[in-house]
C-alpha cells in the first residue's frame, strides 16, 4: 500500500512524503511536521477524492479539500440531508402514551435498557461489568461472549430496531452545527480519524477553529474516513437533554450525565484509539452498524478523572485475553463501566453511515465514597481543630514549586496538615492495586486493600429503595465502606507519598495530549484555591526524608484523631454531599436551558 513517490525534503519545520494509501498515515519525521498526501488507490475511480494532509506534533490534521471533488457541497443527500431550514425537534425516547403509562414507574429508561433477567440483573453489572443490551431477542443471537441482557420475547419485536429513532436521527447532526454557528471546532465538535503514530494508536484532528458546514459531508466519506464528534449534545438538542436528565435522576449517584455524538463513515472507519473513560458510558446505536471491542477486565478499576491516560500498545496487545467483540445495530445498546478499554469500527462490508450516542454517567470527584471522607475532614477542621491549620515545615530545598511567573524557586515550603491529609486520602485511593491489569503500585495496603478500593465506588445521592436495588448496595453498605476507609487511614498516610502525589498532579494547561485524552485536573471536594503544586520533590535524596520522620509521626496522630471524629460523621458528610450535588445540578441545568433557549426559543 505504501509507495515512496516524492523523495524527501526538509527545512526548518517541514518534511514531506508522498504516499499512496487509503486515508492518512503519520510517517515519523523526528520532531518535524508530518505531511502526507492521500492519493487514489487502484480500486478508486479517477474522480475520487484526493487531499493533502498536514499532521503536527499535537496530532492535528490539516486537510486541503479539493473543491473539484465529485462530492461537493452542491450535492444533496450525501449524509441523507437536504440543506434547508432546520425544523424544531419534537422527538422523544418514548411515545406520549408510553410516557403517560410510565408516570408511576421511576425507571423508564433503565427498565427499558436493562430488562429483568433470571441469570443477570442490573445490580450484578452496574459499575462492574460491560454488558451488551440488544434491542430484540433476534439481534441477541450473535456470537459474542460479552455478558448479555436479553429482552423477554414478549417485549421483543422487529420494531425494536427503531426504538431510538425518535431520540435523534442522522439528519439532526448537521442541524446541531447549523443551529449554532458559534460552536468551536476542537472543543464543541471535532472532525477526526484514527491513526497510528510511532507504533502507537492516536486520533488525528483537523486544527481549524471552525469547519464549513458544506465541507463536512466530504470529510465524513469512506475515501477520507473522518468522523464527526459533537460533544455535550444534551446542551444542544431538547430530546437529548430530556433523556440525559431522566437518566441522571434514575442513576441517582452521578454528578451529571453528558452525551456525545459519533458519526462515522462505512468501510472499517474509526474515530478514536483504544481508550478507557473515567465515566460509565451507555452507548445507543442510532443508525448503521458498528463493531465494538470491549475489555472485560478494566485497565484501572473504577478509574477516576485525573487517572485518565493513554494505554500503551504493550498494554493493548498483552491483554487480548480480556477482549470481546460485539456488533451493535440500530436499537442495540452497550454499557461499559469506567476504566474498561474499548474501541469501535464500522464493518468492512458496511454501506451506510454509522451513528451512536454515548451517554456519560459522570461521578467525577464529587459522588464517590472517597468524597465522603473529604467532606468529613472539612467538618473535622470546622469543629475547631486548630492543629489542622498548622504548617508542616518541609526541609529547606527539598521541593521546588512554581510561582505566578511560572518560574521554579526552591524554598522552605509550608503545607498544612489539613491539605496534606486531603491529598493523602486521594493518594491512598489511587495508588492501590484494585484489580485493573494496568495498576502496578508498589504499596500492598494489606489488610486494608478491599476497604480502600471500595472508596472508588459511587454514592447514592437520593434515598430510595428501588435505587438501592438497582445499584446493589444500600445506604448501610455505603456507610460500611466509609467506615472501612476511615480505619485504613492512620496506618497508610505518608508525607513522602503525599509530596510525590502532589508533584504528579500539577497542572498541565499547555499539554494538548492531556486535553485530547479527556483528563480532568485533580481536585478534592471543597478545594477552592489549589495549594502550590510541587514541580519537583527528589525522592532519590534520602536525607530529606529522614528529616520528615518526626513530622510523619505527628501526621499519623492527626489522621488518627480525624478517624475517631469521622466515625460518627457519616450522615453529616452525606448530607453535605447531597446538598452540594443538588445545588450544583440545578445550577447546571439552568445554564443548559439557557443555551437551548438561545437556539430553540420558548420550547
XYZ file of C-alpha atoms in Angstrom:
603
model
C 0.000 0.000 0.000
C 2.786 2.381 0.813
C 4.873 3.674 -2.093
C 7.576 6.287 -1.864
C 6.820 8.612 -4.744
C 8.160 12.042 -3.999
C 11.547 11.991 -2.314
C 12.429 13.623 0.960
C 12.915 17.295 1.633
C 13.466 19.209 4.837
C 13.605 22.751 6.009
C 13.308 24.264 9.465
C 9.797 22.935 10.124
C 8.716 20.519 7.426
C 9.444 17.122 5.942
C 7.274 15.563 3.257
C 6.437 12.109 1.959
C 4.223 11.247 -0.968
C 2.350 8.022 -0.359
C -0.490 6.075 -1.900
C -2.916 4.667 0.608
C -6.472 4.750 1.784
C -6.796 7.524 4.312
C -3.925 9.323 6.014
C -0.982 7.917 7.923
C 1.507 9.552 10.203
C 5.037 8.957 8.990
C 7.773 9.553 11.610
C 9.909 12.607 10.844
C 11.605 13.299 14.183
C 10.000 16.398 15.728
C 9.215 17.960 12.369
C 5.722 18.375 10.986
C 4.384 15.438 9.036
C 2.924 15.981 5.596
C 1.239 13.064 3.885
C -0.652 13.051 0.611
C -3.548 10.667 0.234
C -3.962 9.836 -3.457
C -6.071 7.431 -5.440
C -5.623 3.713 -4.956
C -6.091 1.175 -7.708
C -9.687 0.480 -6.741
C -10.704 4.123 -6.670
C -12.372 5.850 -9.581
C -10.427 8.565 -11.479
C -12.631 11.224 -9.908
C -12.102 10.034 -6.349
C -11.226 12.495 -3.632
C -7.586 13.411 -3.157
C -6.356 15.567 -0.318
C -3.113 16.721 1.222
C -2.950 16.416 4.979
C -0.508 18.004 7.390
C -0.291 16.464 10.850
C 1.541 18.412 13.539
C 3.121 17.131 16.744
C -0.139 17.636 18.633
C -1.937 15.165 16.375
C -3.783 17.801 14.326
C -4.556 17.016 10.710
C -4.754 19.708 8.047
C -6.795 18.667 5.010
C -6.957 20.920 1.981
C -10.280 19.988 0.408
C -10.183 19.816 -3.379
C -13.116 21.951 -4.487
C -13.435 19.864 -7.659
C -14.457 16.773 -5.678
C -17.444 14.939 -7.048
C -18.866 15.060 -3.516
C -19.251 18.812 -3.416
C -21.470 20.958 -1.245
C -23.944 21.211 -4.090
C -24.674 17.500 -3.839
C -27.789 16.833 -1.813
C -28.322 13.760 0.258
C -24.639 12.938 0.860
C -25.426 12.372 4.522
C -29.121 11.919 3.977
C -29.744 15.660 4.342
C -31.349 18.357 2.341
C -29.694 21.602 3.365
C -32.869 23.528 4.079
C -34.339 25.241 7.120
C -33.951 23.315 10.339
C -37.130 22.064 11.936
C -37.566 22.384 15.698
C -37.112 18.861 17.104
C -40.054 17.338 18.888
C -38.786 13.787 19.165
C -38.662 11.850 22.412
C -37.420 8.467 23.561
C -40.911 7.043 24.039
C -44.332 7.892 22.719
C -46.684 10.125 24.684
C -48.874 7.152 25.573
C -45.892 5.183 26.869
C -44.781 8.182 28.907
C -48.234 8.516 30.496
C -48.284 4.818 31.347
C -44.859 5.073 32.982
C -45.554 8.072 35.182
C -45.774 5.843 38.226
C -42.613 3.936 37.270
C -39.374 5.705 38.212
C -37.202 3.540 35.911
C -38.483 4.183 32.401
C -35.010 4.243 30.791
C -33.203 1.675 32.925
C -36.160 -0.713 32.827
C -36.213 -0.426 29.046
C -32.489 -0.963 28.548
C -31.798 -3.377 31.424
C -34.670 -5.890 31.310
C -35.259 -8.382 34.101
C -33.174 -11.482 33.579
C -33.079 -14.599 35.733
C -29.327 -15.034 35.225
C -28.140 -11.437 35.299
C -29.574 -8.213 36.677
C -28.555 -4.568 36.582
C -27.257 -4.760 40.156
C -24.866 -7.545 39.075
C -23.189 -5.451 36.401
C -23.517 -1.812 37.484
C -20.059 -0.211 37.809
C -18.501 -3.669 37.390
C -19.017 -5.445 34.051
C -19.560 -4.421 30.422
C -22.859 -5.739 29.093
C -24.472 -5.997 25.671
C -28.092 -4.769 25.613
C -29.688 -5.995 22.370
C -32.838 -4.342 21.144
C -34.506 -7.649 20.423
C -34.134 -11.335 21.140
C -33.259 -11.806 17.471
C -30.245 -9.464 17.488
C -29.097 -11.138 20.727
C -28.343 -14.305 18.775
C -24.939 -13.142 17.505
C -21.809 -14.956 18.625
C -20.399 -12.831 21.466
C -19.033 -13.840 24.845
C -19.844 -10.435 26.288
C -22.402 -10.537 29.109
C -25.842 -10.017 27.576
C -29.171 -8.913 28.996
C -31.676 -10.369 26.545
C -35.132 -8.770 26.477
C -38.044 -11.162 27.035
C -39.509 -12.482 23.810
C -42.863 -10.947 24.681
C -41.245 -7.489 24.746
C -39.143 -8.041 21.647
C -40.162 -7.209 18.126
C -38.673 -6.084 14.851
C -39.757 -2.546 15.719
C -37.053 -2.511 18.400
C -34.554 -1.597 15.679
C -36.112 1.853 15.630
C -36.611 2.282 19.378
C -34.107 5.174 19.487
C -35.266 6.754 16.217
C -37.359 9.412 17.961
C -34.464 10.410 20.175
C -32.102 11.613 17.449
C -31.512 10.934 13.764
C -28.593 11.256 11.388
C -30.349 14.186 9.748
C -30.135 16.065 13.045
C -26.333 16.030 13.352
C -25.546 18.806 10.867
C -28.628 20.651 12.081
C -26.972 20.947 15.501
C -23.981 22.696 13.911
C -26.169 24.820 11.656
C -28.353 25.965 14.566
C -25.386 27.364 16.488
C -22.605 28.885 14.331
C -20.658 29.831 17.471
C -19.655 26.225 18.168
C -15.878 25.833 18.198
C -14.184 23.007 16.347
C -11.847 21.051 18.605
C -13.970 21.901 21.619
C -17.696 21.622 20.866
C -17.290 19.343 17.857
C -14.366 17.552 16.233
C -13.537 16.167 12.793
C -11.040 13.388 13.438
C -9.870 9.920 12.496
C -7.960 7.013 13.951
C -4.248 6.813 13.109
C -1.037 5.025 14.006
C 1.894 7.158 15.077
C 5.279 5.780 16.111
C 3.762 2.366 16.740
C 1.012 3.757 18.967
C -2.683 4.414 18.392
C -3.818 8.034 18.107
C -6.578 10.165 16.673
C -5.802 12.992 14.241
C -7.886 16.150 14.446
C -8.369 18.985 11.978
C -6.698 22.023 13.588
C -9.141 24.721 12.493
C -11.448 26.595 14.925
C -14.355 26.050 12.523
C -15.181 23.740 9.617
C -17.506 24.972 6.825
C -20.751 23.062 7.083
C -20.683 22.175 3.412
C -17.256 20.513 3.794
C -18.336 18.053 6.474
C -20.112 15.610 4.119
C -16.945 15.438 2.021
C -14.821 14.639 5.065
C -17.204 12.058 6.504
C -16.837 9.851 3.471
C -15.289 6.383 3.067
C -12.459 7.720 0.901
C -11.400 10.112 3.648
C -12.532 8.218 6.707
C -13.031 11.168 9.050
C -15.676 11.013 11.786
C -17.796 13.773 13.258
C -17.957 14.046 17.043
C -20.307 16.514 18.738
C -19.702 16.997 22.453
C -22.290 17.881 25.109
C -25.264 17.165 22.889
C -27.525 17.481 25.950
C -26.866 21.242 25.708
C -27.835 21.371 22.042
C -30.921 19.197 21.443
C -34.059 19.084 23.639
C -34.824 15.365 23.362
C -31.211 14.532 24.299
C -31.444 16.918 27.251
C -34.596 15.186 28.472
C -33.063 11.736 28.119
C -29.826 12.747 29.896
C -31.678 14.333 32.823
C -34.004 11.376 33.183
C -31.039 9.014 33.213
C -29.216 11.228 35.716
C -32.235 11.145 38.021
C -32.639 7.387 37.688
C -28.985 6.569 38.303
C -29.113 8.758 41.434
C -25.381 8.548 42.085
C -23.833 10.556 39.265
C -22.515 14.081 39.300
C -24.004 14.574 35.836
C -24.890 12.807 32.576
C -23.459 14.128 29.319
C -23.953 12.987 25.731
C -21.564 12.856 22.779
C -22.463 12.002 19.189
C -20.256 9.889 16.900
C -20.951 9.788 13.158
C -18.576 7.519 11.215
C -18.433 6.546 7.533
C -18.687 2.906 6.411
C -15.802 0.704 5.331
C -13.850 -0.025 8.541
C -13.610 3.606 9.636
C -12.806 4.515 13.205
C -12.674 7.745 15.190
C -10.725 7.015 18.367
C -7.850 4.893 19.539
C -8.447 2.156 22.114
C -9.128 4.054 25.311
C -10.930 3.995 28.641
C -13.205 6.611 30.150
C -13.435 7.949 33.695
C -17.233 7.746 33.453
C -19.588 4.830 32.939
C -20.900 5.001 29.383
C -24.200 3.923 27.891
C -23.983 3.568 24.092
C -27.141 3.754 21.970
C -26.792 2.683 18.338
C -28.979 5.021 16.267
C -28.125 4.188 12.647
C -25.911 1.766 10.748
C -23.734 -0.906 12.359
C -20.616 -0.657 14.485
C -18.211 -3.358 15.644
C -17.043 -2.896 19.231
C -14.104 -4.426 21.043
C -14.536 -4.224 24.813
C -12.113 -5.365 27.516
C -13.950 -7.364 30.194
C -11.246 -6.636 32.790
C -10.505 -2.941 33.439
C -7.174 -1.270 32.858
C -7.895 0.755 36.019
C -10.729 -0.379 38.264
C -13.277 2.413 38.816
C -10.913 4.918 37.196
C -11.066 8.490 38.495
C -10.938 11.559 36.197
C -7.339 12.510 36.981
C -6.216 8.943 36.205
C -7.168 9.185 32.528
C -4.164 8.268 30.421
C -3.304 6.778 27.088
C -2.832 2.990 27.244
C 0.410 1.762 25.755
C 0.448 -0.559 22.767
C 2.090 -3.147 25.028
C -0.915 -2.981 27.385
C -3.324 -3.328 24.468
C -1.529 -6.262 22.854
C -0.823 -8.135 26.089
C -4.460 -8.039 27.201
C -6.104 -9.803 24.252
C -7.483 -12.455 26.591
C -9.802 -9.794 28.010
C -11.106 -8.594 24.622
C -14.613 -9.457 23.477
C -16.287 -8.356 20.244
C -19.882 -7.386 19.607
C -21.709 -5.722 16.727
C -24.263 -3.038 17.508
C -27.152 -2.486 15.113
C -29.891 0.158 15.351
C -31.831 -0.322 18.570
C -28.962 -2.064 20.378
C -27.147 -0.614 23.384
C -23.930 -1.252 25.285
C -22.939 -0.463 28.883
C -19.212 -0.003 29.649
C -18.072 0.836 33.207
C -15.306 3.365 33.748
C -11.772 2.034 33.404
C -12.572 -0.576 30.719
C -10.759 -0.201 27.384
C -12.856 -0.172 24.225
C -12.844 0.855 20.564
C -15.420 0.947 17.769
C -15.131 0.483 13.978
C -17.661 0.403 11.170
C -17.815 -3.040 9.478
C -15.668 -3.513 6.387
C -18.680 -4.543 4.319
C -20.935 -1.755 5.595
C -22.574 0.550 3.085
C -24.062 3.259 5.284
C -23.071 5.798 7.875
C -22.981 4.622 11.464
C -24.094 6.849 14.307
C -24.214 6.194 18.013
C -24.815 8.341 21.072
C -22.682 7.885 24.163
C -24.220 8.993 27.444
C -21.507 9.515 30.040
C -22.555 8.834 33.633
C -20.053 11.084 35.374
C -19.120 10.636 39.022
C -16.089 12.923 38.846
C -14.608 13.600 42.314
C -17.878 14.535 43.990
C -20.007 11.386 44.220
C -17.611 8.617 45.220
C -17.268 7.155 48.703
C -13.870 8.877 48.849
C -15.650 12.231 48.638
C -17.454 11.438 51.912
C -14.077 11.292 53.679
C -13.150 14.708 52.270
C -16.452 16.167 53.468
C -15.915 14.606 56.900
C -12.433 16.126 57.020
C -13.907 19.562 56.270
C -16.322 19.051 59.188
C -13.390 17.983 61.377
C -11.472 21.172 60.544
C -14.575 23.329 61.082
C -15.066 21.832 64.559
C -12.201 23.961 65.894
C -9.328 21.517 65.461
C -6.682 24.223 65.299
C -3.824 21.860 64.548
C -5.391 21.246 61.117
C -4.170 24.690 60.086
C -0.675 24.190 61.446
C 2.061 24.015 58.864
C 4.243 21.046 58.135
C 7.693 22.526 57.694
C 9.497 20.720 54.907
C 13.290 20.612 54.805
C 14.748 23.636 53.039
C 15.453 22.940 49.383
C 13.584 19.641 49.377
C 10.926 20.748 46.908
C 10.549 23.449 44.323
C 7.245 24.996 43.415
C 6.008 27.162 40.565
C 5.119 30.748 41.359
C 2.766 33.046 39.470
C 5.506 33.898 36.965
C 5.890 30.175 36.111
C 9.443 30.097 37.432
C 10.567 27.352 39.782
C 12.022 28.570 43.080
C 13.442 26.233 45.729
C 12.205 27.447 49.091
C 11.095 26.411 52.568
C 7.670 25.008 51.721
C 4.809 25.019 54.193
C 1.909 22.585 53.932
C -0.975 22.414 56.417
C -1.991 19.100 57.976
C -5.495 19.577 56.583
C -4.353 19.877 52.949
C -1.805 17.100 53.398
C -4.498 14.723 54.655
C -6.823 15.590 51.758
C -4.032 14.693 49.348
C -3.135 11.616 51.370
C -6.693 10.247 51.153
C -6.618 10.653 47.370
C -3.128 9.170 47.066
C -4.143 6.086 49.017
C -7.258 5.568 46.857
C -5.374 5.970 43.565
C -2.192 4.099 44.412
C -3.724 0.833 45.491
C -3.962 -2.149 43.144
C -7.706 -2.732 42.868
C -7.877 -5.311 40.084
C -7.072 -3.378 36.904
C -4.427 -5.023 34.716
C -2.770 -1.602 34.299
C -2.397 -0.993 38.045
C 1.133 -1.706 39.241
C 1.544 0.171 42.505
C 4.225 -0.833 44.947
C 2.159 -0.464 48.128
C 0.345 -3.703 49.119
C -2.023 -1.877 51.526
C -2.720 -5.100 53.441
C -5.003 -5.728 55.273
C -6.967 -2.671 54.077
C -6.841 -3.173 50.311
C -10.527 -4.053 49.844
C -11.661 -1.231 52.121
C -9.535 1.274 50.201
C -10.727 0.055 46.790
C -14.355 0.427 47.902
C -13.739 4.185 48.239
C -13.690 4.415 44.424
C -17.339 3.358 44.151
C -20.258 5.743 43.773
C -22.588 7.075 46.453
C -26.361 7.045 46.161
C -27.392 10.685 46.437
C -31.125 10.061 46.865
C -32.600 7.625 49.368
C -34.945 5.262 47.567
C -35.397 1.506 47.894
C -35.563 0.979 44.120
C -32.345 2.941 43.651
C -30.666 0.708 46.193
C -31.951 -2.328 44.321
C -30.514 -1.099 41.036
C -27.109 -0.353 42.473
C -26.962 -3.489 44.575
C -25.883 -1.514 47.610
C -27.861 0.162 50.347
C -27.142 3.253 52.402
C -25.918 0.897 55.125
C -23.455 -0.677 52.673
C -22.049 2.741 51.777
C -21.783 3.562 55.479
C -19.657 0.451 55.983
C -17.420 1.427 53.034
C -16.948 4.844 54.607
C -16.033 3.343 57.997
C -13.623 0.901 56.364
C -11.850 3.741 54.583
C -11.538 5.735 57.811
C -9.983 2.801 59.638
C -7.363 2.387 56.926
C -6.065 5.946 57.104
C -3.771 6.069 60.177
C -1.572 3.211 59.005
C -1.497 4.270 55.345
C -0.827 8.023 55.409
C 2.641 9.021 54.261
C 4.018 12.546 53.866
C 6.615 11.269 51.429
C 3.933 9.803 49.162
C 1.813 12.961 49.575
C 4.627 15.080 48.136
C 5.129 12.676 45.248
C 1.396 12.646 44.566
C 1.177 16.449 44.612
C 4.034 16.585 42.114
C 2.244 14.140 39.798
C -0.965 16.179 39.904
C 0.475 19.548 38.947
C -1.439 21.391 36.190
C -0.529 20.923 32.528
C -2.514 23.679 30.847
C -0.452 23.624 27.697
C -0.499 19.874 27.237
C -2.612 19.146 24.157
C -2.262 15.419 24.626
C -3.819 15.640 28.080
C -6.755 17.618 26.708
C -7.336 15.217 23.841
C -7.404 12.301 26.236
C -10.116 13.937 28.304
C -8.116 14.136 31.505
C -9.546 16.268 34.295
C -7.338 18.148 36.711
C -7.306 16.651 40.195
C -9.292 18.277 42.939
C -10.977 17.196 46.130
C -14.437 18.379 47.297
C -14.137 21.793 48.885
C -10.834 22.557 47.167
C -11.193 26.215 46.167
C -7.745 27.642 45.592
C -5.285 24.821 44.868
C -2.165 24.998 47.036
C 1.213 25.162 45.293
C 1.925 22.128 43.152
C 5.419 20.908 43.756
C 7.183 20.648 40.422
C 9.997 18.624 41.938
C 10.476 16.639 45.164
C 13.574 14.475 44.628
C 12.753 11.088 46.123
C 16.298 9.868 45.472
C 17.808 12.129 48.130
C 17.212 10.067 51.267
C 18.437 12.646 53.761
C 15.412 14.844 53.018
C 13.024 12.082 54.015
C 14.965 11.235 57.146
C 14.175 14.763 58.317
C 10.480 14.065 57.702
C 10.303 11.111 60.110
C 9.454 13.186 63.163
C 6.797 15.099 61.238
C 5.398 11.799 59.908
C 4.596 10.670 63.443
C 2.621 13.876 64.043
C 0.832 13.410 60.714
C -0.248 9.885 61.688
C -1.563 11.185 65.011
C -3.559 13.852 63.168
C -5.031 11.161 60.873
C -5.963 9.080 63.935
C -7.822 11.990 65.551
C -9.681 12.572 62.293
C -10.595 8.866 62.095
C -12.066 8.945 65.595
C -14.023 12.098 64.817
C -15.255 10.791 61.465
C -16.776 7.591 62.859
C -19.918 9.494 63.837
C -19.939 11.909 60.896
C -21.272 9.706 58.078
C -24.778 11.169 57.921
C -23.437 14.732 58.221
C -20.889 14.155 55.456
C -23.513 12.558 53.213
C -25.956 15.388 53.826
C -23.222 17.871 52.899
C -22.510 15.928 49.690
C -26.198 15.720 48.734
C -26.745 19.434 49.313
C -23.779 20.388 47.143
C -24.818 17.997 44.370
C -28.431 19.224 44.368
C -27.327 22.862 44.194
C -24.760 22.096 41.501
C -27.255 20.077 39.437
C -29.918 22.803 39.416
C -27.356 25.441 38.511
C -26.018 23.277 35.660
C -29.496 22.542 34.330
C -30.349 26.260 34.315
C -27.233 27.019 32.277
C -28.011 24.238 29.805
C -31.564 25.544 29.450
C -30.211 29.000 28.673
C -28.063 27.575 25.876
C -31.000 25.635 24.431
C -33.291 28.645 24.726
C -30.934 30.706 22.580
C -31.334 28.138 19.781
C -34.900 26.898 20.140
C -36.668 29.731 21.934
C -39.535 29.039 24.300
C -39.513 25.294 23.517
